[in-house]
mmCIF file of C-alpha atoms in Angstrom:
data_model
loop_
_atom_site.group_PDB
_atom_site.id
_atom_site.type_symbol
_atom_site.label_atom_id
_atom_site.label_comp_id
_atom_site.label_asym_id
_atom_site.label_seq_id
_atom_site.Cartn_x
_atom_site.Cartn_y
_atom_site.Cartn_z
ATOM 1 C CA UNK A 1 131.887 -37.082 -41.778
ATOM 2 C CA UNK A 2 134.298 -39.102 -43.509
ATOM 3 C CA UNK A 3 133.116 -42.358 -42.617
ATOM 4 C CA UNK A 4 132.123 -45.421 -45.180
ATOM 5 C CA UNK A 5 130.783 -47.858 -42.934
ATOM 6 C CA UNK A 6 131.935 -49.718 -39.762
ATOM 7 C CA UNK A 7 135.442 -49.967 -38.982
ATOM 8 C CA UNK A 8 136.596 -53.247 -40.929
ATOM 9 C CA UNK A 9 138.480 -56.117 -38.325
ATOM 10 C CA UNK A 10 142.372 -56.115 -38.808
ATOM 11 C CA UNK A 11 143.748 -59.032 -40.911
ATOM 12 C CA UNK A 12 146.292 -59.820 -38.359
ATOM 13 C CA UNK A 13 149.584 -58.582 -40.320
ATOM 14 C CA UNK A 14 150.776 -56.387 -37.348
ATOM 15 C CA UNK A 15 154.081 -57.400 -35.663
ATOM 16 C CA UNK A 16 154.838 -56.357 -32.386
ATOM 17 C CA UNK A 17 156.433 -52.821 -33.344
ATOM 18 C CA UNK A 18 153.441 -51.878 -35.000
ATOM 19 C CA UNK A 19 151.035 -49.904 -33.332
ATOM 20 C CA UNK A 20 147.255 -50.310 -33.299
ATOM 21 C CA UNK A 21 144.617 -48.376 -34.928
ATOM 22 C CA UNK A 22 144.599 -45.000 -33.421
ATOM 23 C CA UNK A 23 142.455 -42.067 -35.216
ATOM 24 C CA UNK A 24 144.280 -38.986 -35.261
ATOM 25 C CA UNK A 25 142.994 -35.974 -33.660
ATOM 26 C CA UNK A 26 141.389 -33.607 -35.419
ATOM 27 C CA UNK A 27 143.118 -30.820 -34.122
ATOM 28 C CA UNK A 28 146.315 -32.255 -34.506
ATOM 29 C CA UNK A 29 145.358 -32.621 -38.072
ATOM 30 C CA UNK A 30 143.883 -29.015 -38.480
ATOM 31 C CA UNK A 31 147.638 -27.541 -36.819
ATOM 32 C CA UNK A 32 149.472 -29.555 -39.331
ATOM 33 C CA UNK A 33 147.528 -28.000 -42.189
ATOM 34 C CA UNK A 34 148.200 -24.373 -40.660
ATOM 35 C CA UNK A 35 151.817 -24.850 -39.736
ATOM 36 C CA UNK A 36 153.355 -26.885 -42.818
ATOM 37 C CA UNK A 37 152.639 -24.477 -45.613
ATOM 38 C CA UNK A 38 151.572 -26.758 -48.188
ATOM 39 C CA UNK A 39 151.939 -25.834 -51.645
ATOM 40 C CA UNK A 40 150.208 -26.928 -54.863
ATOM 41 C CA UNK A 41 154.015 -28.926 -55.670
ATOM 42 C CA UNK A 42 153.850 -30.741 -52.640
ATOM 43 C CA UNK A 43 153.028 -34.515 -51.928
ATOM 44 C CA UNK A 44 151.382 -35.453 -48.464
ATOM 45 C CA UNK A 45 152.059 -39.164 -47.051
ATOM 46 C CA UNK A 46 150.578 -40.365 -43.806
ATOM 47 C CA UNK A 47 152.635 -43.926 -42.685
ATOM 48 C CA UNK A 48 150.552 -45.843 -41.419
ATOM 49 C CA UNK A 49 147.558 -43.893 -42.683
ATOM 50 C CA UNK A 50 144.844 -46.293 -41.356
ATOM 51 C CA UNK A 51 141.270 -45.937 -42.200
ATOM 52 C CA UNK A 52 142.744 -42.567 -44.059
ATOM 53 C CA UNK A 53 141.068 -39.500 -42.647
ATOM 54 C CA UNK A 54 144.381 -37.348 -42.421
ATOM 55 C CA UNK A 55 145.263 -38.174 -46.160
ATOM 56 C CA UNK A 56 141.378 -36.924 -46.791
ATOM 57 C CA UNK A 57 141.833 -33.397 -44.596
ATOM 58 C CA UNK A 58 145.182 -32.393 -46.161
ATOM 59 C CA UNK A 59 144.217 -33.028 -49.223
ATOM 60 C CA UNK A 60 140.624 -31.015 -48.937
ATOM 61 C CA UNK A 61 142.079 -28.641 -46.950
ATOM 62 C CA UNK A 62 144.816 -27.941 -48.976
ATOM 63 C CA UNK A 63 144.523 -29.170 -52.307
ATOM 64 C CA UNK A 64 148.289 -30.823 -52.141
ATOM 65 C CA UNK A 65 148.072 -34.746 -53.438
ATOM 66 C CA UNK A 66 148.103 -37.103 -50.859
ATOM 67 C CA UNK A 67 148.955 -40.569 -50.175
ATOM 68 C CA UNK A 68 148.450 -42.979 -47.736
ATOM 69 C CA UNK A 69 150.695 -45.754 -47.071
ATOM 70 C CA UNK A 70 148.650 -48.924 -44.790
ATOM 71 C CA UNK A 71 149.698 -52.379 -44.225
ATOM 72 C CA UNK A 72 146.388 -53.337 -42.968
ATOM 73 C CA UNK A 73 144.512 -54.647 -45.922
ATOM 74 C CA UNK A 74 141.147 -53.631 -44.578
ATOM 75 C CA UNK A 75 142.181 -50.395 -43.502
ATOM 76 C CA UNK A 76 143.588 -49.701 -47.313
ATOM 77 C CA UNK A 77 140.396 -51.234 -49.076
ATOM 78 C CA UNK A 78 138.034 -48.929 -46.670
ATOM 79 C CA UNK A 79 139.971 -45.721 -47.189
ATOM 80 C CA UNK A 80 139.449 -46.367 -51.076
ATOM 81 C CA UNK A 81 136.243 -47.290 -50.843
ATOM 82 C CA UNK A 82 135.443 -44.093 -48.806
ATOM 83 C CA UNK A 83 137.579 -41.929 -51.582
ATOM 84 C CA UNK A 84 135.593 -43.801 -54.470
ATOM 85 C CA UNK A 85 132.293 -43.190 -51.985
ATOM 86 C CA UNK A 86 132.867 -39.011 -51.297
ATOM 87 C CA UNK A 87 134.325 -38.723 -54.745
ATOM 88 C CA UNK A 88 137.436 -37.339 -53.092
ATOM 89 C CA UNK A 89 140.029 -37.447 -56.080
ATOM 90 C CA UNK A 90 143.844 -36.483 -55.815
ATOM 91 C CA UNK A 91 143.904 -39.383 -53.239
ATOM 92 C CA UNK A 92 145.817 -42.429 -52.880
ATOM 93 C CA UNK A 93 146.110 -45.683 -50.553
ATOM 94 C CA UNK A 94 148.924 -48.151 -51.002
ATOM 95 C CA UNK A 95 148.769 -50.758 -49.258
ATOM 96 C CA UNK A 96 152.076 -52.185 -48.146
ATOM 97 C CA UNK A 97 154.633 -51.701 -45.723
ATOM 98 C CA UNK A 98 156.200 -48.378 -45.771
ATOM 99 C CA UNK A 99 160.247 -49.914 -45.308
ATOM 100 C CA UNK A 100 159.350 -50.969 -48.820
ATOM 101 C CA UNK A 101 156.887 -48.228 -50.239
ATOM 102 C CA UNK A 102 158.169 -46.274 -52.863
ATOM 103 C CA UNK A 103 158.470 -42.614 -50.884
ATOM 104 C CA UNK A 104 160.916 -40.881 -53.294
ATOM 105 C CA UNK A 105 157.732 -38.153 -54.231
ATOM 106 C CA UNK A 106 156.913 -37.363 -50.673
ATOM 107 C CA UNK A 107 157.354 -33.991 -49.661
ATOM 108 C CA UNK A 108 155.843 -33.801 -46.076
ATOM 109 C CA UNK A 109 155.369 -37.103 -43.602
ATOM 110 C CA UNK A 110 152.899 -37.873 -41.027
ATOM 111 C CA UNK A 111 153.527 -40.615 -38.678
ATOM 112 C CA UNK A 112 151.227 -40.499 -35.523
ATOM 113 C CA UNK A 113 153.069 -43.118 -34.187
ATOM 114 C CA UNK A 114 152.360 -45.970 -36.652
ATOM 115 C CA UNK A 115 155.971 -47.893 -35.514
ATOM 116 C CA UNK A 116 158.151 -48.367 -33.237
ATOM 117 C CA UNK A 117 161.887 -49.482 -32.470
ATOM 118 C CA UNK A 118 163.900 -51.513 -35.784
ATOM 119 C CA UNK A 119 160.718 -50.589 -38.013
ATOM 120 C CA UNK A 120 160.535 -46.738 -36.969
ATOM 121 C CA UNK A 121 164.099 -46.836 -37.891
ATOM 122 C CA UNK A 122 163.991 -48.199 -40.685
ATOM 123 C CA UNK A 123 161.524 -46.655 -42.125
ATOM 124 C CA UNK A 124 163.382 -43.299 -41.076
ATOM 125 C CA UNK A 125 166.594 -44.333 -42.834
ATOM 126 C CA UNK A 126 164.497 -44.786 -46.011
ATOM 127 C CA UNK A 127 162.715 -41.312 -45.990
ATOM 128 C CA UNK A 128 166.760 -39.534 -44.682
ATOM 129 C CA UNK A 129 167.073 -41.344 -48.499
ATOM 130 C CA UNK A 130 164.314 -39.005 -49.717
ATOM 131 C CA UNK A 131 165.807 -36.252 -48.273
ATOM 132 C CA UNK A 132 169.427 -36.801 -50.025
ATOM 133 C CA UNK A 133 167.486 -35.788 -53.534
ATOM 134 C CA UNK A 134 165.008 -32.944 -52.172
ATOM 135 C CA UNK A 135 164.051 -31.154 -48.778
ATOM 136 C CA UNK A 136 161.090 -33.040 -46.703
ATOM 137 C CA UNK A 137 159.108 -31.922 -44.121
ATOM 138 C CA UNK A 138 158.139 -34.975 -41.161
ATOM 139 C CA UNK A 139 155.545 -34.151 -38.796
ATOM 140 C CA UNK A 140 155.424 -36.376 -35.667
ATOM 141 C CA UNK A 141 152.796 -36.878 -33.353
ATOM 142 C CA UNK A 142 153.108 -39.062 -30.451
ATOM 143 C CA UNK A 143 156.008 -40.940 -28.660
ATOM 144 C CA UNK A 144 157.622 -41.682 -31.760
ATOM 145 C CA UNK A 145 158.095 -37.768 -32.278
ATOM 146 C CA UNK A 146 161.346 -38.010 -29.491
ATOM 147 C CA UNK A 147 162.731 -41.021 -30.985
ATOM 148 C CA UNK A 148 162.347 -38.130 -34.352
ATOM 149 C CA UNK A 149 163.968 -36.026 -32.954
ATOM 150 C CA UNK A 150 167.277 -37.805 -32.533
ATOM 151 C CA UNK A 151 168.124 -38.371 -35.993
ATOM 152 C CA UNK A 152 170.970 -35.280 -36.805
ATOM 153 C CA UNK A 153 169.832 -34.617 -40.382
ATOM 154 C CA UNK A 154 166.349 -33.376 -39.453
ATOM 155 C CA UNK A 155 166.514 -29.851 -37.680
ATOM 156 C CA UNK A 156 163.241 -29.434 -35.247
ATOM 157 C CA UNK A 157 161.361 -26.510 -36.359
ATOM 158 C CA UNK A 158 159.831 -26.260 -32.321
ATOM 159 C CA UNK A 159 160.146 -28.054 -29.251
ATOM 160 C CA UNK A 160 157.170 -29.477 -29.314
ATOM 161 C CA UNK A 161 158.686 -33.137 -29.509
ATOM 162 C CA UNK A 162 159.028 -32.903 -25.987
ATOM 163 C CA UNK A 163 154.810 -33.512 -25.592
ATOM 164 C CA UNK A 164 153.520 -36.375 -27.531
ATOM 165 C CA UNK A 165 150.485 -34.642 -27.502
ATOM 166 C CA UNK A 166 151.734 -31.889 -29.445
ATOM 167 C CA UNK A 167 152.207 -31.902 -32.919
ATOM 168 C CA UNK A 168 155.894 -31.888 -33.892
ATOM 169 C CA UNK A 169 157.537 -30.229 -37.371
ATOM 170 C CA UNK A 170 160.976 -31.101 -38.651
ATOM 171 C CA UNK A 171 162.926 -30.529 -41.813
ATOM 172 C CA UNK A 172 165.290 -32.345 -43.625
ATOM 173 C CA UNK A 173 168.883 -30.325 -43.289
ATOM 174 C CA UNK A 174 170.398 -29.959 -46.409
#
C-alpha cells in the first residue's frame, strides 16, 4: 500500500558489511508496534531504513515521530517521495551513514539487520552513547539480534534473540 513506484537501482555505496535490501516483515513490524509501548515523547529510527515502510507503520500506527536513517541515495529519495506522495507527515529520511547520523533524539531502534561486523559495532557504540544521556529501547530482527545481545549495557527484555526470525526487544541499563 505504501508503494511510490518501482523499486529504484542501488547507487553502489554498499561495502561489504552492509547488507542488501531486505523488506521487513509485516508482522515483525506489527509485534514491534504492540510490544514497545510507544508514547507520544518517543522518537522511532529504523538504521538502515531502506525504501522506509517501517518508519511509515510506526509512525501511523502509533503516532510517535519517526526517522529513517539510509545510505542508499535512491532508497532515501523514494521513501520521501512516497511521504511527500501519501502525505504522511511526522516523517523523516536522512540519508547518510548511521556511524555518523546524529541519533542523540532516538528513543527506540530498529535494525533488521542493516550491518554487520566493525560497522554493526560501531554503530552500536554510538547509540550505548545515546543511552549514557536517556534510556533507549533497540529492537533487533535478524542475525544481527545475537551479535545485540552481547553488548552488557543492554538488558534483553525476552529470549527471542536466540531466532532471527523473531523479533528481539532490549533496553538500555541505566
Amino acid at each position: 500500500i505504501l508503494e511510490c513506484g518501482p523499486v529504484p537501482p542501488e547507487a553502489g555505496v554498499r561495502t561489504p558489511e552492509m547488507v542488501h535490501l531486505g523488506r521487513t516483515p509485516t508482522r515483525a513490524i506489527l509485534e514491534l508496534v504492540d510490544r514497545a509501548g510507544f508514547t507520544d515523547t518517543d522518537h522511532f529510527c529504523d538504521l538502515g531504513s531502506g525504501l522506509g515502510d517501517v518508519v511509515f507503520l510506526v509512525h501511523l500506527l502509533t503516532g510517535a515521530a519517526a526517522t529513517g536513517v539510509e545510505i542508499e541515495p535512491a532508497y532515501c529519495r523514494y521513501a520521501r517521495q512516497c511521504a511527500a506522495a501519501l502525505e504522511i507527515g511526522g516523517v523523516t529520511f536522512i540519508n547518510e551513514d548511521a556511524r555518523l547520523a546524529d541519533l542523540s533524539t532516538g528513543t527506540c531502534f530498529f535494525l533488521f539487520t542493516p550491518f554487520t561486523g566493525p560497522v554493526l559495532e560501531a554503530v552500536l557504540d554510538r547509540l550505548r552513547l545515546v543511552a549514557s544521556q536517556h534510556p533507549i529501547t533497540i529492537a533487533a530482527y535478524g542475525s544481527c539480534s545475537r551479535a545485540i545481545v552481547r553488548h552488557p549495557w543492554l538488558q534483553p527484555l525476552d529470549d527471542h534473540y536466540e531466532d532471527e526470525f523473531k523479533l528481539a526487544l532490549l533496553r538500555s541499563r541505566t
